[in-house]
């Protein structure tokens, strides 16, 4: 990460309770109040560089010591102090972490070339252009820090320029990536001769807040340069970064837990909205994990319907464990949402019927039939699973999808064996026998 050092004097600011004062043999004649902090400073070093302070002091009715209220300065007292130290020639270190607040505060104070040559804004602008925007992680950190002063960052073009810089680097061919990046996937070792992976950028971008991440992905998609699978991988990394501890409350209060769930709901809905329309841009396993989380979070019906539709399109590639979505209906006492799997199958069958004349369609429907029967074997072990649910899903599979019924019979045997000692056994056996006789 790049730094810029300005000033040569030692730091002479000191704190006493809620007051910050510069050690000097000259009495202070300027008091600046920001939030709960009062700065006792001197007009001579500050006014020549700060157009706003010049104006405020000129219209002040006070004589001698002038007191100014600057509670609305972007970046607050920390940003103001950087500007004040610049005026005093005190050494300050600037980086991507504090650039945004310093730049916005300097603009607020009108520390421009029109006020004095070599002023703070010009130096910050040069640092931004020649160092921050040229770096990868510097641009990411700077963009993230705009969240503290979003309106100022937007109006001053910081957000747009950071996004343009990040986008330009993402679109570079991997062979031309020369800057450092974060990549911690299993199986990847960072060596001098190791080629750069195509998704090298996804982990660093996943650190961004949701709105900024959405802007980056939307910008990448708009170029139509990167393959949809690469965009899908970025969404997968972001989901793993922000949705992984969904069921853990970590001892948080009920209100903070509700806020966290609402935030995760927003993240999930945004991720779904950003999935490329191209089939296969994300795996069916990922879609079904999102669907499972959507059940827990209670996302909008539109988002859930979209996940069902897309998962249904790729159902053939799913594994039985992918379908084990927990039931979130308080009235249900069984473990898995079998109705949701029925909806996935229905979505798949609608598409399958439209392309049923294709050569691959028979193989496709048979694979899905095997998947459903394997799933039924798992849910059959749930003693609370109603027999009507099992029969309904079994019946939903077209006859053509089962050249053999061995796996279905296995599911039925498991279901009956689990309930052999229960009062519901006779009812379940009668119902399942009627279904078997129909086959």
mmCIF file of N, CA, C and O in Angstrom, residues 107 126 389 431:
data_model
loop_
_atom_site.group_PDB
_atom_site.id
_atom_site.type_symbol
_atom_site.label_atom_id
_atom_site.label_comp_id
_atom_site.label_asym_id
_atom_site.label_seq_id
_atom_site.Cartn_x
_atom_site.Cartn_y
_atom_site.Cartn_z
ATOM 1 N N UNK A 107 -11.577 19.918 0.782
ATOM 2 C CA UNK A 107 -12.500 20.577 -0.139
ATOM 3 C C UNK A 107 -13.494 21.438 0.630
ATOM 4 O O UNK A 107 -13.821 22.557 0.217
ATOM 5 N N UNK A 126 -3.046 14.886 -6.535
ATOM 6 C CA UNK A 126 -1.887 14.251 -7.183
ATOM 7 C C UNK A 126 -1.639 12.859 -6.606
ATOM 8 O O UNK A 126 -1.325 11.911 -7.344
ATOM 9 N N UNK A 389 -46.985 -36.645 1.485
ATOM 10 C CA UNK A 389 -45.927 -35.836 0.877
ATOM 11 C C UNK A 389 -45.015 -36.715 0.036
ATOM 12 O O UNK A 389 -44.598 -36.339 -1.073
ATOM 13 N N UNK A 431 -51.277 -46.814 1.895
ATOM 14 C CA UNK A 431 -51.144 -45.728 0.916
ATOM 15 C C UNK A 431 -50.045 -46.022 -0.094
ATOM 16 O O UNK A 431 -50.222 -45.859 -1.298
#
